[in-house]
Each structure stands twice: as structure tokens, then as C-alpha cells.
Short mmCIF file of C-alpha atoms in Angstrom, two decimals:
data_model
loop_
_atom_site.label_atom_id
_atom_site.label_comp_id
_atom_site.label_asym_id
_atom_site.label_seq_id
_atom_site.Cartn_x
_atom_site.Cartn_y
_atom_site.Cartn_z
CA MET L 607 8.32 254.23 121.82
CA SER L 608 6.14 251.41 123.06
CA GLU L 609 8.32 249.10 120.90
CA GLY L 610 11.40 250.14 122.83
CA TRP L 611 13.98 252.89 123.08
CA GLN L 612 16.32 251.71 120.32
CA ASP L 613 17.36 254.67 118.11
CA ARG L 614 14.75 256.98 119.67
CA HIS L 615 15.89 260.61 119.78
CA VAL L 616 15.62 261.70 123.40
CA LEU L 617 16.38 265.16 124.78
CA ILE L 618 17.39 265.68 128.42
CA THR L 619 17.54 269.18 129.90
CA GLY L 620 19.88 269.49 132.88
CA VAL L 621 21.82 266.52 131.53
CA ALA L 622 25.07 267.56 133.22
CA GLY L 623 23.62 267.09 136.71
CA PHE L 624 23.52 264.03 138.93
CA VAL L 625 20.19 262.54 137.82
CA GLY L 626 20.50 263.86 134.27
CA ALA L 627 23.86 262.18 133.69
CA ASN L 628 22.61 258.89 135.15
CA LEU L 629 19.47 259.06 133.02
CA ALA L 630 21.58 259.68 129.91
CA ALA L 631 23.72 256.65 130.74
CA ARG L 632 20.61 254.51 131.25
CA LEU L 633 19.05 255.62 127.96
CA GLN L 634 22.26 254.86 126.09
CA GLN L 635 22.22 251.38 127.61
CA VAL L 636 18.77 250.72 126.12
CA GLY L 637 19.80 252.02 122.70
CA ALA L 638 18.38 255.53 122.62
CA THR L 639 20.07 258.42 120.82
CA VAL L 640 20.56 260.89 123.67
CA LEU L 641 20.81 264.64 123.18
CA GLY L 642 21.49 267.08 125.99
CA VAL L 643 20.84 270.67 127.00
CA ASP L 644 22.52 272.41 129.93
CA VAL L 645 24.10 275.73 130.88
CA VAL L 646 27.51 274.01 130.80
CA ASN L 647 29.11 271.86 128.11
CA ASP L 648 30.67 269.30 130.45
CA SER L 649 30.54 268.09 134.03
CA PRO L 650 32.28 265.64 136.41
CA CYS L 651 29.03 263.63 136.46
CA LEU L 652 29.11 263.05 132.71
CA ARG L 653 32.83 262.30 132.71
CA VAL L 654 32.84 259.78 135.55
CA LEU L 655 29.86 257.92 134.05
CA LYS L 656 31.57 257.99 130.63
CA VAL L 657 28.59 259.66 128.97
CA SER L 658 29.51 261.27 125.67
CA ILE L 659 26.57 262.90 123.88
CA PRO L 660 25.84 265.93 121.71
CA LEU L 661 25.26 268.72 124.23
CA TRP L 662 23.79 272.14 123.45
CA VAL L 663 24.57 275.00 125.83
CA ALA L 664 21.34 276.87 126.50
CA ASP L 665 19.47 278.44 129.42
CA VAL L 666 15.94 277.13 129.97
CA THR L 667 14.90 280.56 131.25
CA ASP L 668 15.57 282.01 127.78
CA PRO L 669 12.58 281.16 125.55
CA THR L 670 14.43 282.03 122.34
CA GLN L 671 17.32 279.70 123.15
CA ILE L 672 15.04 276.84 124.15
CA ARG L 673 12.72 277.22 121.15
CA GLY L 674 15.78 277.20 118.93
CA VAL L 675 17.28 274.04 120.41
CA VAL L 676 14.01 272.10 120.68
CA GLY L 677 12.93 273.22 117.20
CA HIS L 678 16.26 272.18 115.71
CA LEU L 679 16.39 268.78 117.43
CA ALA L 680 12.67 267.89 117.21
CA PRO L 681 13.06 265.12 119.82
CA GLU L 682 10.70 262.16 120.09
CA CYS L 683 10.84 262.28 123.88
CA VAL L 684 11.88 264.98 126.36
CA PHE L 685 12.96 264.66 129.98
CA HIS L 686 12.99 268.11 131.57
CA LEU L 687 15.31 267.90 134.58
CA ALA L 688 16.91 271.36 134.51
CA GLY L 689 16.13 273.38 137.61
CA SER L 690 17.09 274.54 141.06
CA SER L 691 17.09 271.41 143.21
CA HIS L 692 18.33 272.66 146.58
CA ILE L 693 15.86 273.84 149.20
CA ALA L 694 18.20 276.19 151.08
CA ALA L 695 19.62 277.74 147.90
CA SER L 696 16.13 278.29 146.53
CA GLN L 697 15.08 280.01 149.73
CA ALA L 698 18.17 282.23 149.67
CA ARG L 699 17.65 283.20 146.00
CA PRO L 700 13.89 282.92 145.45
CA LEU L 701 13.61 284.83 142.18
CA GLU L 702 16.36 282.75 140.61
CA ALA L 703 14.70 279.52 141.76
CA LEU L 704 11.29 280.58 140.46
CA GLU L 705 12.73 281.63 137.13
CA VAL L 706 14.57 278.38 136.47
CA ASN L 707 11.93 276.03 137.91
CA VAL L 708 8.73 277.70 136.75
CA GLN L 709 9.64 279.88 133.78
CA GLY L 710 12.12 277.25 132.61
CA THR L 711 9.37 274.63 132.64
CA TRP L 712 6.85 276.67 130.69
CA ASN L 713 9.55 277.56 128.15
CA VAL L 714 10.34 273.87 127.57
CA LEU L 715 6.68 272.83 127.43
CA GLU L 716 5.76 275.64 125.07
CA ALA L 717 8.71 274.83 122.80
CA CYS L 718 7.52 271.21 122.65
CA ARG L 719 3.91 272.24 122.00
CA GLN L 720 4.92 274.47 119.08
CA LEU L 721 6.72 271.71 117.19
CA SER L 722 4.99 270.60 114.00
CA LYS L 723 5.38 267.07 115.35
CA PRO L 724 5.39 267.31 119.17
CA PRO L 725 7.20 264.67 121.27
CA THR L 726 5.26 261.50 122.05
CA ALA L 727 6.18 261.95 125.71
CA VAL L 728 7.47 264.76 127.92
CA VAL L 729 8.37 263.96 131.53
CA VAL L 730 9.08 266.82 133.93
CA ALA L 731 10.98 266.60 137.21
CA SER L 732 8.76 267.55 140.11
CA SER L 733 9.46 266.73 143.76
CA ASN L 734 8.18 264.88 146.81
CA HIS L 735 8.77 268.17 148.62
CA VAL L 736 5.58 269.72 147.20
CA PHE L 737 3.57 268.10 150.00
CA GLY L 738 5.56 268.92 153.11
CA SER L 739 5.32 266.93 156.34
CA LEU L 740 2.39 264.63 157.01
CA PRO L 741 0.08 266.02 159.70
CA LYS L 742 -1.66 263.36 161.77
CA ALA L 743 -5.05 262.28 160.44
CA ARG L 744 -4.74 264.70 157.51
CA VAL L 745 -5.01 262.28 154.59
CA PRO L 746 -6.79 258.94 154.20
CA THR L 747 -4.86 255.96 155.45
CA CYS L 748 -3.72 253.81 152.55
CA ALA L 749 -1.69 250.65 152.19
CA LEU L 750 1.87 251.39 151.18
CA GLY L 751 2.13 247.96 149.63
CA HIS L 752 5.59 247.35 151.02
CA ARG L 753 7.15 246.80 154.41
CA ALA L 754 8.89 249.66 156.16
CA TYR L 755 12.30 249.06 157.67
CA PRO L 756 12.11 247.81 161.27
CA ALA L 757 14.39 250.62 162.44
CA ILE L 758 11.44 253.00 162.09
CA LYS L 759 9.68 253.76 165.35
CA GLN L 760 5.98 253.27 164.60
CA ASP L 761 4.74 255.65 167.29
CA SER L 762 1.63 256.62 165.35
CA VAL L 763 -0.41 255.45 162.40
CA ARG L 764 1.71 256.23 159.33
CA GLN L 765 -0.10 257.60 156.34
CA ALA L 766 1.05 258.63 152.88
CA TRP L 767 0.60 261.50 150.48
CA LEU L 768 -1.71 260.56 147.65
CA GLU L 769 -0.98 261.90 144.16
CA ASP L 770 -4.07 264.13 144.13
CA ASP L 771 -3.43 265.67 147.56
CA PRO L 772 -2.83 269.44 147.55
CA CYS L 773 0.70 270.78 147.23
CA GLN L 774 0.88 272.68 150.51
CA GLN L 775 4.60 273.21 151.12
CA THR L 776 5.28 276.92 151.63
CA ASP L 777 9.04 277.28 151.06
CA ILE L 778 10.18 278.57 147.67
CA TYR L 779 11.44 275.23 146.37
CA GLY L 780 8.26 273.34 147.26
CA THR L 781 6.08 276.15 145.94
CA SER L 782 7.99 276.31 142.66
CA LYS L 783 7.62 272.56 142.12
CA GLY L 784 3.93 272.78 142.94
CA MET L 785 3.64 275.39 140.21
CA VAL L 786 5.48 273.02 137.87
CA ASP L 787 2.81 270.39 138.56
CA LEU L 788 0.10 272.92 137.65
CA LEU L 789 1.88 273.76 134.40
CA VAL L 790 2.08 270.08 133.55
CA ARG L 791 -1.65 269.74 134.20
CA SER L 792 -2.43 272.76 132.02
CA TYR L 793 -0.26 271.68 129.09
CA GLY L 794 -1.65 268.16 129.38
CA ALA L 795 -5.13 269.65 129.03
CA MET L 796 -3.94 271.42 125.88
CA GLY L 797 -3.01 268.09 124.34
CA LEU L 798 0.69 267.81 125.08
CA PRO L 799 1.57 264.28 126.31
CA VAL L 800 3.27 265.42 129.49
CA ALA L 801 3.50 264.12 133.06
CA ALA L 802 5.45 265.05 136.18
CA LEU L 803 7.47 262.63 138.29
CA ARG L 804 7.70 263.27 142.04
CA HIS L 805 10.46 261.10 143.42
CA VAL L 806 11.88 261.06 146.93
CA ASN L 807 15.48 261.71 147.96
CA CYS L 808 17.90 260.22 145.46
CA PHE L 809 21.38 258.76 145.97
CA GLY L 810 23.93 256.82 143.95
CA PRO L 811 27.01 257.12 141.76
CA ALA L 812 28.15 260.55 140.55
CA ASP L 813 26.27 262.64 143.11
CA PRO L 814 28.46 265.74 143.54
CA HIS L 815 26.54 267.11 146.53
CA ARG L 816 28.00 266.27 149.93
CA SER L 817 25.07 268.12 151.46
CA HIS L 818 22.95 265.10 150.49
CA LEU L 819 22.66 262.76 153.45
CA VAL L 820 23.80 259.52 151.82
CA THR L 821 26.63 261.06 149.80
CA GLY L 822 27.89 263.15 152.71
CA THR L 823 27.77 260.22 155.13
CA ILE L 824 29.70 257.93 152.77
CA CYS L 825 32.36 260.54 152.00
CA ASP L 826 32.79 261.31 155.72
CA LEU L 827 33.27 257.63 156.51
CA LEU L 828 35.80 257.15 153.72
CA GLU L 829 37.74 260.10 155.18
CA GLY L 830 37.60 258.60 158.67
CA LYS L 831 35.18 261.21 159.99
CA ALA L 832 32.08 260.66 162.09
CA PRO L 833 29.02 261.38 159.91
CA ILE L 834 27.18 264.55 160.88
CA ILE L 835 23.40 264.64 161.34
CA ARG L 836 22.27 268.25 161.52
CA SER L 837 18.72 267.39 162.57
CA ASP L 838 17.84 265.41 165.70
CA GLY L 839 17.76 262.24 163.62
CA THR L 840 13.97 261.81 163.77
CA PRO L 841 12.89 262.98 160.28
CA LEU L 842 11.18 260.10 158.52
CA LYS L 843 11.68 260.00 154.76
CA ALA L 844 12.34 257.61 151.89
CA TYR L 845 15.41 257.26 149.69
CA LEU L 846 15.82 255.80 146.20
CA HIS L 847 18.87 254.67 144.29
CA VAL L 848 19.30 256.75 141.14
CA GLU L 849 18.84 253.66 138.95
CA ASP L 850 15.35 253.22 140.41
CA VAL L 851 14.62 256.88 139.67
CA CYS L 852 15.82 256.50 136.08
CA ARG L 853 13.62 253.43 135.60
CA ALA L 854 10.69 255.47 136.91
CA TYR L 855 11.35 258.23 134.37
CA LEU L 856 11.45 255.74 131.51
CA LEU L 857 8.31 253.97 132.69
CA VAL L 858 6.35 257.21 132.96
CA ALA L 859 7.37 258.12 129.40
CA GLU L 860 6.41 254.68 128.11
CA SER L 861 3.09 254.87 129.96
CA LEU L 862 2.26 258.23 128.38
CA VAL L 863 2.75 256.66 124.98
CA ASN L 864 0.63 253.56 125.62
CA GLY L 865 -2.10 255.45 127.50
CA ALA L 866 -1.50 253.91 130.93
CA ILE L 867 -0.86 257.45 132.22
CA LEU L 868 -3.00 260.36 131.04
CA PRO L 869 -1.45 263.70 130.06
CA GLY L 870 -1.21 266.17 132.91
CA ALA L 871 -0.69 263.59 135.64
CA ALA L 872 1.79 263.88 138.51
CA ILE L 873 3.17 260.47 139.49
CA ASN L 874 4.71 259.56 142.87
CA ALA L 875 7.83 257.42 143.19
CA GLY L 876 8.44 256.60 146.84
CA GLY L 877 10.16 253.88 148.79
CA SER L 878 10.36 252.40 152.26
CA PRO L 879 10.46 255.24 154.83
CA ILE L 880 13.29 255.31 157.33
CA SER L 881 14.47 257.83 159.93
CA VAL L 882 17.62 259.85 159.26
CA LEU L 883 19.39 258.27 162.22
CA ALA L 884 18.42 254.74 161.15
CA LEU L 885 19.65 255.45 157.61
CA VAL L 886 23.03 256.69 158.79
CA ASN L 887 23.36 253.72 161.12
CA MET L 888 22.54 251.41 158.19
CA ILE L 889 25.37 252.94 156.16
CA LEU L 890 27.70 252.60 159.14
CA GLY L 891 26.83 248.93 159.40
CA LEU L 892 27.33 248.29 155.69
CA SER L 893 30.72 250.00 155.77
CA GLY L 894 31.90 248.08 158.82
CA SER L 895 32.77 251.34 160.56
CA GLU L 896 32.69 251.67 164.34
CA LEU L 897 32.26 255.44 164.21
CA VAL L 898 29.25 257.01 165.93
CA PRO L 899 27.03 259.62 164.23
CA ASP L 900 27.45 263.21 165.40
CA VAL L 901 23.81 264.17 166.00
CA ARG L 902 23.79 267.96 166.37
CA GLY L 903 20.09 268.81 166.34
CA GLU L 904 20.81 272.17 164.68
CA ASP L 905 17.92 272.04 162.21
CA ALA L 906 14.86 272.17 164.46
CA SER L 907 12.57 272.59 161.44
CA GLN L 908 13.07 268.92 160.59
CA SER L 909 12.18 267.56 164.03
CA GLY L 910 9.31 265.11 163.71
CA TYR L 911 9.14 265.56 159.93
CA VAL L 912 7.23 262.71 158.26
CA GLU L 913 7.27 262.31 154.48
CA ILE L 914 5.77 259.22 152.84
CA LEU L 915 4.44 258.98 149.30
CA ASP L 916 1.85 256.53 148.10
CA ASP L 917 3.38 255.16 144.90
CA SER L 918 0.94 252.32 144.25
CA ARG L 919 0.06 253.70 140.81
CA LEU L 920 3.64 253.52 139.57
CA ARG L 921 4.05 250.07 141.12
CA SER L 922 0.91 248.87 139.32
CA LEU L 923 2.71 249.71 136.07
CA GLY L 924 5.58 247.39 136.98
CA TRP L 925 7.99 249.63 138.88
CA ALA L 926 9.54 248.57 142.17
CA PRO L 927 12.73 249.89 143.81
CA ARG L 928 15.49 247.62 144.97
CA PRO L 929 15.90 247.00 148.72
CA LEU L 930 17.45 250.07 150.32
CA HIS L 931 20.44 248.27 151.83
CA GLU L 932 21.45 246.87 148.44
CA GLY L 933 21.51 250.30 146.82
CA LEU L 934 23.40 251.80 149.76
CA LEU L 935 26.06 249.08 149.67
CA GLU L 936 26.54 249.47 145.93
CA THR L 937 26.83 253.23 146.36
CA TYR L 938 29.31 252.93 149.21
CA ASN L 939 31.50 250.62 147.10
CA TRP L 940 31.31 253.00 144.12
CA TYR L 941 32.55 255.94 146.18
CA LYS L 942 35.22 253.78 147.77
CA GLU L 943 36.48 252.77 144.32
CA HIS L 944 36.47 256.41 143.21
CA GLY L 945 38.31 257.80 146.25
CA GLY L 946 35.32 259.33 148.00
CA ALA L 947 34.86 262.79 146.50
CA GLN L 948 38.13 262.70 144.53
CA TRP L 949 36.34 261.90 141.27
CA LEU L 950 35.00 265.46 141.23
CA SER L 951 38.46 266.82 140.38
CA GLN L 952 39.20 264.27 137.68
#
């Protein structure tokens, strides 16, 4: 794999989803032979990105199904993206979220471990959400290595979550992803070349979820509606274009192969932090709209939320995200060309 991705057999679980479909498209661009596993055999994400791959219908929570698929395909590399990715839905259906995120992960890792020739790299989707909000003076101050957007109000010394900081989020989604990180560490200790990628909020083409801030804001604007902010606008987070996330996945896999990342590691992929209100205003400016955000302040749990990841390790390996405004403009134009959310019904 260190020689490149050409003709490498790569398996993606959850390939029909937003990130999975984009990752499949990216891997095809670099010459890989992409194989997919999902609970469905098609999706709007795959169709709109024109991704046509062999796709096996299987449930990651079923060990027999997953052992069968992985054993049959014997992939050289695995990206395990299948899981419950929504915080509210995970909280509403905790057992379901734990089964798909935790049990699904150990099923995939165990299936890979039992192969006579295990994959040379397995990369598992974790989450920035494992940490929760940054308390003041909780973690050592560290250089982010990149400039934050000036729209951020620097009312205190900003710090960042380091990769070895404890996973202390208490909601079901954050807890389940923290357990995923522990599974990755354990299987790495058993000799499986596996790592977890914790990336921040993701946006870009073929995102079917209007509940996501960037996607919802763009679709609202294209429909002539004022974008809704359910928090008070103060949460401070980072956002990455899906192409930057896909490049991070590939780099982590390559680094497992060449030894730059050790098995069992959890790697952060962050970006320049920006407040929710500043982000929405940036999209408004890029679109040329004169609408004003509808700041409702309904979600009090997000007030004052601060989430910044130290991603210096990934950057030292050669990864760097594009400027936020460039990715947002490209995404806005993509949705405009595809009729807002109309592509979902095509």
C-alpha cells in the first residue's frame, strides 16, 4: 500500500452513507478496487456521486454475516464507517446505538483478525465527540499550528483536546465512540494494524442530513428561508470538507502500513474553530444572501460549548485541510447545481 492505492482491494463498511460514498469515490479516483458493505444495496449518496461498486448487504451487528463477507473478500485494507452517527438518535435509542457502534466494531475487527492474511491497515471511524466540551484550564495549552478565523471571540485562552486525553463525554453517542477507541487499542495490542480517526463535523457534497448545520443552512438559503440556529450561536467547533476527511482516512491507512502510526492509535483531524453564528454568517456572505439567521436559543446544552482538537500529529504526516471558506463555497455551489435537497429523490 505504501506504493500507492492502484488495484488495492479496499472494503468500506457503511459505504452507502455520506462519508462512505465520498470515500469510495476518492478511492476509485486513486485506482483502488472498492468493495462495499451496508444494510442497503443502494443510496442517493452513491447515485449522485456516480459510485458503482460491488456492494454486499450485511449487518455489522451480525458476526456471522460479517465474518462471511470479510472472509470471502479478504480485503487488503478496511475502512469501518458503519455506525450510528447522530447524537440525538443515539440518545433516544441507546441499545441500538451501542449495538451498531460497539458490537459492530468488534465484529469487524475480529473478522479481520481471523483472516489467514489480515488486512495491512484497518481504519475505524471514531468521533471528536468523545471528549465533550473543553473546561477552562483542564488540558495543557498547546499550539494549534494554524490561525483561527477572526470571527471567533477570543474571550479566554483557547486550548485543545490532545489525542491521549480521556474520553469523558457522557451521552450515549460519545460513550459508544469512546468504547470504539478502546477496542481499537485492544486489537492493536493483539497485532491487528488498526487505528481510529476522530474527525470534527463534516460537510460537503451528497450529505443527506439537513440536521447538519452546513447542509441545513445551504438548503434553507436555496429555498429562500432564513437559516435556523437552534443554539444561541456561541458553540465553538471546527468543520471539515468531506474531501479533507477522506484524505485523512487514506493517510492514516498509509501511515499504519509504513509505521508512521502505531497500531491501536486514535488520531485527531481538526480544523480552524469557529462559532456557529460566525459559520452561518460566513455561508450567508458566500451565497450573497441578505437573509438574517433565526437564532432561537432552544438548545441550552450547547451554550458556551468549546470543542477544539489538537491535530498536529496528522499534520506532521502531511495532512492539512483547505481553508474553510473555500470548502463552504464549493459545497454551496454543488447544492445549488443539484437543486438543494432535490438530488435525494433522484
